[in-house]
Short mmCIF file of C-alpha atoms and ligand atoms in Angstrom, two decimals:
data_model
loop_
_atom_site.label_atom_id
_atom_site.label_comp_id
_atom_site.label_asym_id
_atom_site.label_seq_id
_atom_site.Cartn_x
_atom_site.Cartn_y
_atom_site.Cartn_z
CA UNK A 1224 14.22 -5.54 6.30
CA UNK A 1225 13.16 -8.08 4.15
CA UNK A 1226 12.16 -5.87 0.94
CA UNK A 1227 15.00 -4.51 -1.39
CA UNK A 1228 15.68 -0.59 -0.99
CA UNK A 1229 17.94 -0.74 -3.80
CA UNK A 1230 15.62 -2.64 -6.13
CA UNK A 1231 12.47 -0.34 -5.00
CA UNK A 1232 14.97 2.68 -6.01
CA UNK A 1233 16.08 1.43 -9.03
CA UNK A 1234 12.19 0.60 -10.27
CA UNK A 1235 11.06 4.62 -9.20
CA UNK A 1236 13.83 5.58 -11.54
CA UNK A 1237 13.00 3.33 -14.46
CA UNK A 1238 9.35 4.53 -14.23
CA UNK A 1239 10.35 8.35 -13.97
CA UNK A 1240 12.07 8.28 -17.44
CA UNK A 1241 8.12 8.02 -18.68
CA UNK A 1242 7.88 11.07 -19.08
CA UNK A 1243 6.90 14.06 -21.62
CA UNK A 1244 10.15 15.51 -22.09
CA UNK A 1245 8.92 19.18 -22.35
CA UNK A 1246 7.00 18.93 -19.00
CA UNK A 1247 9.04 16.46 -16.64
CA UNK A 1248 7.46 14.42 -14.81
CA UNK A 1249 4.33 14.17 -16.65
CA UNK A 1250 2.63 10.79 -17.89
CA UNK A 1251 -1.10 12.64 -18.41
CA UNK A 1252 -3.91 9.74 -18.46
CA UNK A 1253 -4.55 8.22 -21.74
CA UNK A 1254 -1.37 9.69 -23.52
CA UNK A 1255 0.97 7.97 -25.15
CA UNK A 1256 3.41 8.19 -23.00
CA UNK A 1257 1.01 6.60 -20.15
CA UNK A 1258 0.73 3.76 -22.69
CA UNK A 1259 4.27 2.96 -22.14
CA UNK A 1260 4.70 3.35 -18.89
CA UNK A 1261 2.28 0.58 -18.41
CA UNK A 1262 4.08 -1.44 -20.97
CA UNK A 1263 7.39 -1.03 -19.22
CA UNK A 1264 5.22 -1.82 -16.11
CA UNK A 1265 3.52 -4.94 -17.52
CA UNK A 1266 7.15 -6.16 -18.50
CA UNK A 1267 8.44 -5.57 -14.47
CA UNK A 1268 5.01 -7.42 -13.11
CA UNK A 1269 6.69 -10.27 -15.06
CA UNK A 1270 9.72 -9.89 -14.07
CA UNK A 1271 8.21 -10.64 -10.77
CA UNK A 1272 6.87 -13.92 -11.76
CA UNK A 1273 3.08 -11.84 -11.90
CA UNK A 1274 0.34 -13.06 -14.12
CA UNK A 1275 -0.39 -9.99 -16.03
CA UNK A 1276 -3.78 -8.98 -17.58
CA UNK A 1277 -6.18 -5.70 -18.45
CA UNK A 1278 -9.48 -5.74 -16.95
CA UNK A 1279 -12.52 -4.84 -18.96
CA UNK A 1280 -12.36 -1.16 -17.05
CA UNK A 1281 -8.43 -0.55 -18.37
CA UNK A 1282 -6.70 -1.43 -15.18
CA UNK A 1283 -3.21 -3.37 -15.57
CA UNK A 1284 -3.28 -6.07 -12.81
CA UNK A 1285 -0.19 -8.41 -12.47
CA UNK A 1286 -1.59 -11.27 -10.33
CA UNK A 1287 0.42 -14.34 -7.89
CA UNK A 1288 -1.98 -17.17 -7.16
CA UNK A 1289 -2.40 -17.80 -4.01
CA UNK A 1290 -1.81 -21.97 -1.47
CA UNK A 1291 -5.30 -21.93 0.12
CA UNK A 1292 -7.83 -18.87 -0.31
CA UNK A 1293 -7.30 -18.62 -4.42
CA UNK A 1294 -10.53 -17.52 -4.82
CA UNK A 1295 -9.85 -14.70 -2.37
CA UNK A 1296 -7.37 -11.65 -3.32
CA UNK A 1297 -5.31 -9.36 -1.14
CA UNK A 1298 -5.05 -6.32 -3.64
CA UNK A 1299 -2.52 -3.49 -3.81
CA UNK A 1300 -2.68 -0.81 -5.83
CA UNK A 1301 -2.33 3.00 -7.33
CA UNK A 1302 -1.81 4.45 -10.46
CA UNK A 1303 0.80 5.33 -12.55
CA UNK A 1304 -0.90 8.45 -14.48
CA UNK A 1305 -0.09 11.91 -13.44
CA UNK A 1306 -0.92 15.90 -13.66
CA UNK A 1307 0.40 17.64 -15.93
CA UNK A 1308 4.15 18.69 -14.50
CA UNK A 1309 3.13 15.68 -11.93
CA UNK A 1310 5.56 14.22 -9.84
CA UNK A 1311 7.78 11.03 -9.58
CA UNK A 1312 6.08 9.56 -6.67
CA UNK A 1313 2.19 10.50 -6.88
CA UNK A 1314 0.06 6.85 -7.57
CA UNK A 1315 3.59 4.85 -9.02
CA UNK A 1316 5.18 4.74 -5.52
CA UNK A 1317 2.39 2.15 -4.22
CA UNK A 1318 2.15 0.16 -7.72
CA UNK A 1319 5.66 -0.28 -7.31
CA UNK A 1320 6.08 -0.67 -3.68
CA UNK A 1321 3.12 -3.56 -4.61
CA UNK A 1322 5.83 -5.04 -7.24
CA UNK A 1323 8.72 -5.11 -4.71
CA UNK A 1324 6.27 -6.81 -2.09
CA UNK A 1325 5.96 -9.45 -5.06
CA UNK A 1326 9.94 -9.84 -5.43
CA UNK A 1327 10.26 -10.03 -2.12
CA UNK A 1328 8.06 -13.11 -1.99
CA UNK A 1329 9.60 -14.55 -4.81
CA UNK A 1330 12.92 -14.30 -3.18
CA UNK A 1331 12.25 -16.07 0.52
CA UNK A 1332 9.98 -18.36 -1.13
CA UNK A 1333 6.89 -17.21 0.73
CA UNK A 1334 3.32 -18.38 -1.11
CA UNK A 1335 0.81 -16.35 0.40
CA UNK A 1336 -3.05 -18.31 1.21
CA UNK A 1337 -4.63 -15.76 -0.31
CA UNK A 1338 -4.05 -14.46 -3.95
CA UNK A 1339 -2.10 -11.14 -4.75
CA UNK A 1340 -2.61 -9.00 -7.34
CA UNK A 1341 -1.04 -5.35 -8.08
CA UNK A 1342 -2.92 -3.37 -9.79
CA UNK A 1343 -2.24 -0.28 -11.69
CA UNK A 1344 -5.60 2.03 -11.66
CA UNK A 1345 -6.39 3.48 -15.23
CA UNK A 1346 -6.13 7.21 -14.97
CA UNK A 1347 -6.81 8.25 -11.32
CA UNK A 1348 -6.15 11.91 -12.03
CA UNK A 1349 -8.17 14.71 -13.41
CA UNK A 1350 -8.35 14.17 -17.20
CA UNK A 1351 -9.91 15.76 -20.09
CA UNK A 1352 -13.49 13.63 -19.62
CA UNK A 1353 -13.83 15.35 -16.13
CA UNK A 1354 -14.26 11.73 -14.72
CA UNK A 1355 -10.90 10.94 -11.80
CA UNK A 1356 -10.42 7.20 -10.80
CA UNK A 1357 -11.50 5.90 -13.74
CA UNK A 1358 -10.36 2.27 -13.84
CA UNK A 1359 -11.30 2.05 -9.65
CA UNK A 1360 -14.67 2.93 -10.65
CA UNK A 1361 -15.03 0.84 -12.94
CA UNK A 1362 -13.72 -2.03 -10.72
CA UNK A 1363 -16.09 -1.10 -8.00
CA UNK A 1364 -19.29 -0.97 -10.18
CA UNK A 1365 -19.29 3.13 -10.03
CA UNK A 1366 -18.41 3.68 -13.85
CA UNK A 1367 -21.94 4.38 -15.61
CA UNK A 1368 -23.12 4.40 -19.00
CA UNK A 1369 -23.33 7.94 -18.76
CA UNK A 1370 -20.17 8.50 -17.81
CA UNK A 1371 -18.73 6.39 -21.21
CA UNK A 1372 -20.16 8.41 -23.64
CA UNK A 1373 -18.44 11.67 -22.29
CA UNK A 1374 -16.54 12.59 -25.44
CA UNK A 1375 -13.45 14.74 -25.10
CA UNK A 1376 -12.26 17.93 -27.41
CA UNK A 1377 -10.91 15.92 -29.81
CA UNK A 1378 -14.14 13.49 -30.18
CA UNK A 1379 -13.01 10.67 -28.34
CA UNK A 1380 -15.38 9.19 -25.93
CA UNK A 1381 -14.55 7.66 -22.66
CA UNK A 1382 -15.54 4.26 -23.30
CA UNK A 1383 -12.98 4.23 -27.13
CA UNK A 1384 -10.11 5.83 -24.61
CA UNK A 1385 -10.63 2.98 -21.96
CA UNK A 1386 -10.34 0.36 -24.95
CA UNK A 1387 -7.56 1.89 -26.48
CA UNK A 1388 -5.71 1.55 -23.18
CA UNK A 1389 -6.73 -2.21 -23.21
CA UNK A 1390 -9.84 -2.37 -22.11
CA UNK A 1391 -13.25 -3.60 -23.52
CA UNK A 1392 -16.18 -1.23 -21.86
CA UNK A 1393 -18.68 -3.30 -23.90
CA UNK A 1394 -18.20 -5.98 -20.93
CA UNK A 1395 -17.40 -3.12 -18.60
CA UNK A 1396 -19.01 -5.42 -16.08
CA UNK A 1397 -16.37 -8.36 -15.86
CA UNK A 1398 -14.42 -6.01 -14.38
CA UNK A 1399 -16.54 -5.79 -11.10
CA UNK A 1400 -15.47 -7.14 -8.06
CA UNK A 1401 -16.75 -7.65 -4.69
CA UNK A 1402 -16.39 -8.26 -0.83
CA UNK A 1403 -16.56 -12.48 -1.85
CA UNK A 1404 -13.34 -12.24 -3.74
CA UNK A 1405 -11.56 -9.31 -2.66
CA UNK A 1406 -10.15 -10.46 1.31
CA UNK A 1407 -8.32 -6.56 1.72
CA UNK A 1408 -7.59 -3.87 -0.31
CA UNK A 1409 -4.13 -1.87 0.28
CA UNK A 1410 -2.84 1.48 -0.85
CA UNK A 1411 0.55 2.51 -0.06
CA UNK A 1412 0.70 6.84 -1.51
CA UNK A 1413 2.73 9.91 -0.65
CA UNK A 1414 1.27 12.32 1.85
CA UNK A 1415 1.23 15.29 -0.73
CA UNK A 1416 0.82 16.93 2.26
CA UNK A 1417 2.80 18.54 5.37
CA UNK A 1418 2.21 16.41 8.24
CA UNK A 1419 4.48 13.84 8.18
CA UNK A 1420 7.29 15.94 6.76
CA UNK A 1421 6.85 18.56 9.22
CA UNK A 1422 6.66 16.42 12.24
CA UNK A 1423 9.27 13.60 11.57
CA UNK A 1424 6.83 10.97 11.30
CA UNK A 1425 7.99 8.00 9.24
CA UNK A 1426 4.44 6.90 8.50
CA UNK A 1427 1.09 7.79 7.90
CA UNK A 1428 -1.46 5.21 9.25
CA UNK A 1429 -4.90 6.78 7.51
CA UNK A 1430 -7.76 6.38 9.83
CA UNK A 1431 -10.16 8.16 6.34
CA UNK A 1432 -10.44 9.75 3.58
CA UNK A 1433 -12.62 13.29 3.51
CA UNK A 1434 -15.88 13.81 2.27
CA UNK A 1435 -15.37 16.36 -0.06
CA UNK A 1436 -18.35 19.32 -0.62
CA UNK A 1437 -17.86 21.89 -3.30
CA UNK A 1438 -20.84 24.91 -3.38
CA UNK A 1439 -20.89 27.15 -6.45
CA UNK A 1440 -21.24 30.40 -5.43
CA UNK A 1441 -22.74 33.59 -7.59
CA UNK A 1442 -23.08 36.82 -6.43
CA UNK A 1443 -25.09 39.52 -8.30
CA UNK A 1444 -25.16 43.05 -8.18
CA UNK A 1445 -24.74 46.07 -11.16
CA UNK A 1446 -22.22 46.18 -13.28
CA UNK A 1447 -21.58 49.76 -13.76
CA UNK A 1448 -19.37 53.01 -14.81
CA UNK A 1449 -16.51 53.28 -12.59
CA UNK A 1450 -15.77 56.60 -12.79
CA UNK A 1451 -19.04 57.72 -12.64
CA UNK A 1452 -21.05 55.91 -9.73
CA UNK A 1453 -20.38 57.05 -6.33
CA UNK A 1454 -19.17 54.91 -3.68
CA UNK A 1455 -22.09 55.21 -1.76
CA UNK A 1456 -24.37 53.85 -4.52
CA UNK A 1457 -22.87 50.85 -5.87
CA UNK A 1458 -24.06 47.38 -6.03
CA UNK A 1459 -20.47 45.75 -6.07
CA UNK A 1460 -20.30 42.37 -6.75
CA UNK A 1461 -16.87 41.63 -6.53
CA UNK A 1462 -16.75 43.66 -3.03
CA UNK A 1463 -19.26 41.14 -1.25
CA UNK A 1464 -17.47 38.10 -2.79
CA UNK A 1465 -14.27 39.14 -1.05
CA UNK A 1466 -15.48 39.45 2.06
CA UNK A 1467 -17.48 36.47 1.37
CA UNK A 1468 -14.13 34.56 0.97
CA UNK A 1469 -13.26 35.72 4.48
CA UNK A 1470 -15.88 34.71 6.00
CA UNK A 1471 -15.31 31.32 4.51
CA UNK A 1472 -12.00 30.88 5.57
CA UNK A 1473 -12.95 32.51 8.77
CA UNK A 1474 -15.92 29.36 8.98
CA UNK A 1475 -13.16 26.94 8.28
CA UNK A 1476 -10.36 28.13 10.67
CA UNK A 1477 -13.63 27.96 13.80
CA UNK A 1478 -14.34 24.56 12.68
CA UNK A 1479 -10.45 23.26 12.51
CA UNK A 1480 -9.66 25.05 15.43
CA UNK A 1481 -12.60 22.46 17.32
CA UNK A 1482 -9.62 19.99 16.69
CA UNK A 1483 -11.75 16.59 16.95
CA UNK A 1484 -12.31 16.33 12.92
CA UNK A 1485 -9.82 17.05 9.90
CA UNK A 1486 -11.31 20.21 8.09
CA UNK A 1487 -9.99 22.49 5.37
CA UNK A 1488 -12.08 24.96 2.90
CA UNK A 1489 -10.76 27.50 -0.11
CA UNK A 1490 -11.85 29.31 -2.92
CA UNK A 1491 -9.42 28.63 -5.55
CA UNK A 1492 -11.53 29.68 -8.48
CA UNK A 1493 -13.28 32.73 -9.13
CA UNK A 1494 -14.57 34.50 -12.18
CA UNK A 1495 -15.28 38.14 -12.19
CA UNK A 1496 -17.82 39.38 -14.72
CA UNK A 1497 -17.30 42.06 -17.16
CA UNK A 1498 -13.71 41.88 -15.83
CA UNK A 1499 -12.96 45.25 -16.82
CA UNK A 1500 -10.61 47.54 -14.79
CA UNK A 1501 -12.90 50.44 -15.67
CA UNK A 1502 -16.15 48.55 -14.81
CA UNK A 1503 -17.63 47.72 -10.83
CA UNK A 1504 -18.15 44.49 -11.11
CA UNK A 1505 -22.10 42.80 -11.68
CA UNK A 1506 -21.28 39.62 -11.28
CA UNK A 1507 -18.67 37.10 -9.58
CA UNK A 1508 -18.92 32.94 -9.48
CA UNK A 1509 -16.72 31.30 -7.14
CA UNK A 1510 -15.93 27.72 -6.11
CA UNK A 1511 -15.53 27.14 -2.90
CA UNK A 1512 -13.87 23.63 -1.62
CA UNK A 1513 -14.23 22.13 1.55
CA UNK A 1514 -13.19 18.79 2.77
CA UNK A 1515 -13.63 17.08 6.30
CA UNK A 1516 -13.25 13.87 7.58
CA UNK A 1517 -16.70 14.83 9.59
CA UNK A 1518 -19.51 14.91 7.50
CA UNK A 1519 -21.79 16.69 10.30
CA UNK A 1520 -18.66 19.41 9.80
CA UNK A 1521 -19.35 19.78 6.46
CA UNK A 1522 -23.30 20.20 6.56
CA UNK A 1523 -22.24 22.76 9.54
CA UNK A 1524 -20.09 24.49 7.57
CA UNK A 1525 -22.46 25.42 4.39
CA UNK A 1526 -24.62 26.56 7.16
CA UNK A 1527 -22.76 28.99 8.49
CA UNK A 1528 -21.32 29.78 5.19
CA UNK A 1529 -25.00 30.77 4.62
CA UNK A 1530 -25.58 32.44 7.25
CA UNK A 1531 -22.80 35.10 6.54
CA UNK A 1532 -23.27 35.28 3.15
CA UNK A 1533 -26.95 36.62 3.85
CA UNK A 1534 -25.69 38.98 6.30
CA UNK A 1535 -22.66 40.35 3.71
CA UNK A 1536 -24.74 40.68 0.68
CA UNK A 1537 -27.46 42.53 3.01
CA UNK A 1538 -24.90 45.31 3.63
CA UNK A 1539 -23.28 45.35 0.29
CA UNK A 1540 -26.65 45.72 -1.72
CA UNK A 1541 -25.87 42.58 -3.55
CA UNK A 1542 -27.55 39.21 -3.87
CA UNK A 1543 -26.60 35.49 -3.84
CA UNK A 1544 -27.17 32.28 -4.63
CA UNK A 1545 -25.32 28.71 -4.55
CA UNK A 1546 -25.22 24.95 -5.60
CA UNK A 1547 -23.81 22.31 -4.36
CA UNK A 1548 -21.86 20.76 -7.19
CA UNK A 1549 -20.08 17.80 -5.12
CA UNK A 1550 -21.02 16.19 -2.24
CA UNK A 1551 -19.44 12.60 -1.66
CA UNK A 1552 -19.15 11.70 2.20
CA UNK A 1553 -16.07 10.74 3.28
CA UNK A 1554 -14.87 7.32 3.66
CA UNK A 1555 -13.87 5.24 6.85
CA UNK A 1556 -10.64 2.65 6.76
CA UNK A 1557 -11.68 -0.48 7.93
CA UNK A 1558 -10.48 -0.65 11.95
CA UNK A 1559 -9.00 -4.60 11.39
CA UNK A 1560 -6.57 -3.37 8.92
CA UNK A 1561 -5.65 0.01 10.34
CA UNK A 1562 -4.72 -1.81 13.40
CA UNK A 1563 -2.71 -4.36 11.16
CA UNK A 1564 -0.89 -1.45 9.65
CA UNK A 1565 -0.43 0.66 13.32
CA UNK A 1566 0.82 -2.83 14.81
CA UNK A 1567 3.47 -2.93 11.79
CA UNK A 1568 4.31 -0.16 12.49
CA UNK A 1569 5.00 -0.67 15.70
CA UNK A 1570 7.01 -3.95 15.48
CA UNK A 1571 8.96 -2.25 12.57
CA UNK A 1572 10.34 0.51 15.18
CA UNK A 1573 8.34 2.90 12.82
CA UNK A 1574 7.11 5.94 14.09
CA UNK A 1575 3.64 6.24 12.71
CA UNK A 1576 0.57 8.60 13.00
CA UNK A 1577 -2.96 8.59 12.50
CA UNK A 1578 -4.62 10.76 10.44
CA UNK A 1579 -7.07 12.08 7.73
CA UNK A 1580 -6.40 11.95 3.87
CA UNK A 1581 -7.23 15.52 2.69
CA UNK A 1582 -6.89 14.08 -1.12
CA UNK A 1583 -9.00 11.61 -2.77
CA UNK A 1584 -7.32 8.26 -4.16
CA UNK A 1585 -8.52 4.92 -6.02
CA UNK A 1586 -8.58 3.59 -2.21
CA UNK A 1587 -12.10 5.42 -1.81
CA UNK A 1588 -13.96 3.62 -4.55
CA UNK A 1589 -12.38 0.32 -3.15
CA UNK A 1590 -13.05 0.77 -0.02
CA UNK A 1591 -17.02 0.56 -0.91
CA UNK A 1592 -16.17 -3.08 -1.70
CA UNK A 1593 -13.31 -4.22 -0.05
CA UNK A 1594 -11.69 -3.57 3.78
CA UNK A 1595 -9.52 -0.98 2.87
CA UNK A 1596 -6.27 0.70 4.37
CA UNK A 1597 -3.62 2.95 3.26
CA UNK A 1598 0.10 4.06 4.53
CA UNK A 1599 1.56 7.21 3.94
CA UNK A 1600 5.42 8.15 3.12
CA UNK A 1601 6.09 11.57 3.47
CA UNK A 1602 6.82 14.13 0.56
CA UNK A 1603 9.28 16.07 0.87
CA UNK A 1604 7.98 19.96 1.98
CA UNK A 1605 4.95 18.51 1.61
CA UNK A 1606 5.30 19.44 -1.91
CA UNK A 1607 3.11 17.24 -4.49
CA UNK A 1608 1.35 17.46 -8.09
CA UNK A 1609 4.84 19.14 -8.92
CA UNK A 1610 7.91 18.34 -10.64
CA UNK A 1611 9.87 18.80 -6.69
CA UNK A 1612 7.82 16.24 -5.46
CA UNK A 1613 9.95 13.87 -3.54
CA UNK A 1614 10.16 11.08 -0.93
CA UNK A 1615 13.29 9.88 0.77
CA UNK A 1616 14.50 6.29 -0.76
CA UNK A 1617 15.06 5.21 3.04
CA UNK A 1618 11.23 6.79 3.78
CA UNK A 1619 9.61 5.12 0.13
CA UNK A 1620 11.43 1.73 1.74
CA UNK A 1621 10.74 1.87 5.22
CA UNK A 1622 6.44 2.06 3.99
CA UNK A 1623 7.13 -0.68 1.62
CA UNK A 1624 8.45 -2.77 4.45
CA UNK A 1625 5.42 -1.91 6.25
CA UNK A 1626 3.58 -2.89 3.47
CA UNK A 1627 5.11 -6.21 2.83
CA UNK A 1628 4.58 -6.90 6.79
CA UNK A 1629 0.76 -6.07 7.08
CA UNK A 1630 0.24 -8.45 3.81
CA UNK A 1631 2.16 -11.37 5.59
CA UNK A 1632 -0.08 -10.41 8.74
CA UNK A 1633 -4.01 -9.80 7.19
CA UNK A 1634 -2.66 -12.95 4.72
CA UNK A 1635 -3.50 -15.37 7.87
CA UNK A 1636 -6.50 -13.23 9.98
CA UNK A 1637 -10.41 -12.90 9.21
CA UNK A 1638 -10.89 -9.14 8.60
CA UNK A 1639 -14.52 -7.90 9.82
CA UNK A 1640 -15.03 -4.37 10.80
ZN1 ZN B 637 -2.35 9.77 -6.40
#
């Protein structure tokens, strides 16, 4: 191994003491205590012999010029914001599996031909504007006016947030970059998921990212007495959405059970309307979520979702109606630098996988711009977006190594899907 376990260790540890005491480990986007975390981070880059500067969209990027191709830039990076009662690992494993890559360079004298920068995204996660991946957006031209003038409960917009975290949103546009000067873009995350864990796999080589599809669902019938109405004579709303949750699981476990695409679908959110243990319910809104790495799957899926829903509401004397709410297609890895990664992986002795990312990550936006790859580690349980969230050190430094070799490698080939 060329990369430094110990080091990697030591810099998860440092990080993880960012935290908000009352809720460990949380670093929520745009608090303060994100703020410091990217000082402490800013201070590391240097540490690292990294040029360090904010881009106009908020993102910390700690940069090593590079012998021939100076104009062109292998990028690696994550973010080091969380969820509330987040994790140690989530988005600040790959920033600083980026920074050890650095050292490691540093150390056996390697110069790279193409430039390097790490880059710490600015708030990936879910945050009080309702905008994720914020600072990869911005990067990849997909931050709009519209979405800076978003204001937040306490009257902040998203554009003064973004500035007080370093940016400047009134040149929002230096931040762009492109295909000419970005030669690959790498993101080393946890799994936050089973797979890996559950199969001793080392390493997850991600082949894409799903689409993701959410349909709002409501379902209207009579709200009404419920001592009073007869069984036989109701118009039960919240009857008809439970078996229209079935059905959608049922829809999902058909179309997983196909086994040639990655698909998953839930309701996670549903409001029942008047909510009242004495009242049959008139109304009920659901969410329902479904992600595939097919998007034929997903169009499939609403249809058949459809389909049943006419059918339930038909025998329950309700009615529906839906929305789609989000539909972004899912996103391909480019095939040159999946097979750099897989090869790694192979001459590491590292038993890898392919597979599907069921989460989004900054790698999506900069993969519409860049030919992008990620690795996976695996969490521990498959537990993530919780305090227990936890990779093995050997696991966290085996994917770094992996990391550190694919750079060396894609540093001397021509990438081209
Ligand atoms: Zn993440």
């Amino acid at each position: 191994m060329y990369t430094d376990g110990k080091r990697l260790w030591d810099s998860v540890e440092a990080l993880a003491e960012y935290t908000d005491a009352e809720m460990p480990f949380s670093r929520l986007p745009f608090s303060q205590m994100h703020g410091h975390a990217r000082k402490k981070l800013e201070h590391m880059f240097r540490g690292a012999d990294l040029e360090v500067r904010i881009d106009s969209a908020g993102n910390l990027i700690g940069r090593l010029e590079g012998a021939k191709w100076k104009d062109r830039v292998i990028m690696i990076g994550s973010h080091s914001d969380t969820v509330p009662g987040g994790g140690r690992f989530d988005g600040i494993a790959g920033i600083l599996a980026g920074l050890e890559l650095a050292h490691t360079l540093k150390d056996r004298g390697v110069r790279l031909e193409h430039s390097l920068e790490i880059v710490d995204f600015l708030a990936e996660e879910h945050n009080e504007f309702g905008v994720s991946c914020i600072g990869s957006r911005g990067m990849s031209g997909h931050l709009s006016s519209e979405h800076l003038t978003i204001v937040n409960d306490n009257g902040e917009s998203l554009s003064a947030a973004i500035d007080r975290m370093g940016g400047n949103t009134i040149r929002l546009g230096d931040a762009r970059r492109t295909d000419r000067d970005l030669h690959a873009f790498l993101e080393l995350h946890i799994e936050q998921g089973p797979v890996l864990y559950s199969t001793d796999i080392e390493i997850g080589v991600v082949a894409d990212v799903v689409g993701i599809r959410r349909m709002e669902v409501e379902v209207q019938g009579q709200a009404n007495h419920a001592g009073t109405t007869p069984m036989n004579l109701r118009h039960d709303a919240m009857v008809a959405a439970a078996d229209m949750v079935v059905a959608v699981n049922c829809e999902a476990l058909k179309l997983d059970a196909e086994g040639k695409s990655y698909f998953v679908a839930t309701v996670g959110r549903l409001c029942v309307s008047p909510n009242g243990a004495n009242v049959v319910p008139g109304r009920v809104n659901f969410v329902i979520d479904a992600r595939s790495s097919d998007d034929k799957m997903l169009e499939r899926f609403a249809v058949a979702c459809d389909a049943a829903f006419e059918r339930i509401c038909e025998e329950r004397s309700t009615k529906y109606c839906s929305s789609v709410s989000t539909d972004s297609p899912s996103t391909r890895c480019n095939s040159r630098v999946v097979e750099a990664i897989a090869s790694t992986c192979e001459a590491l002795g590292a038993s890898h996988l392919r597979m599907s990312s069921g989460a989004g990550h900054d790698a999506v936006f900069m993969g519409k711009i860049a030919p992008m790859g990620m690795l996976f580690v695996p969490s521990r349980a498959g537990i993530s977006h919780s305090s227990e969230e936890w990779t093995e050190p050997a696991a966290l430094h085996l994917g770094t190594e992996a990391l550190y070799r694919t750079v060396l490698t894609l540093d001397k080939c021509r990438i081209e899907d």
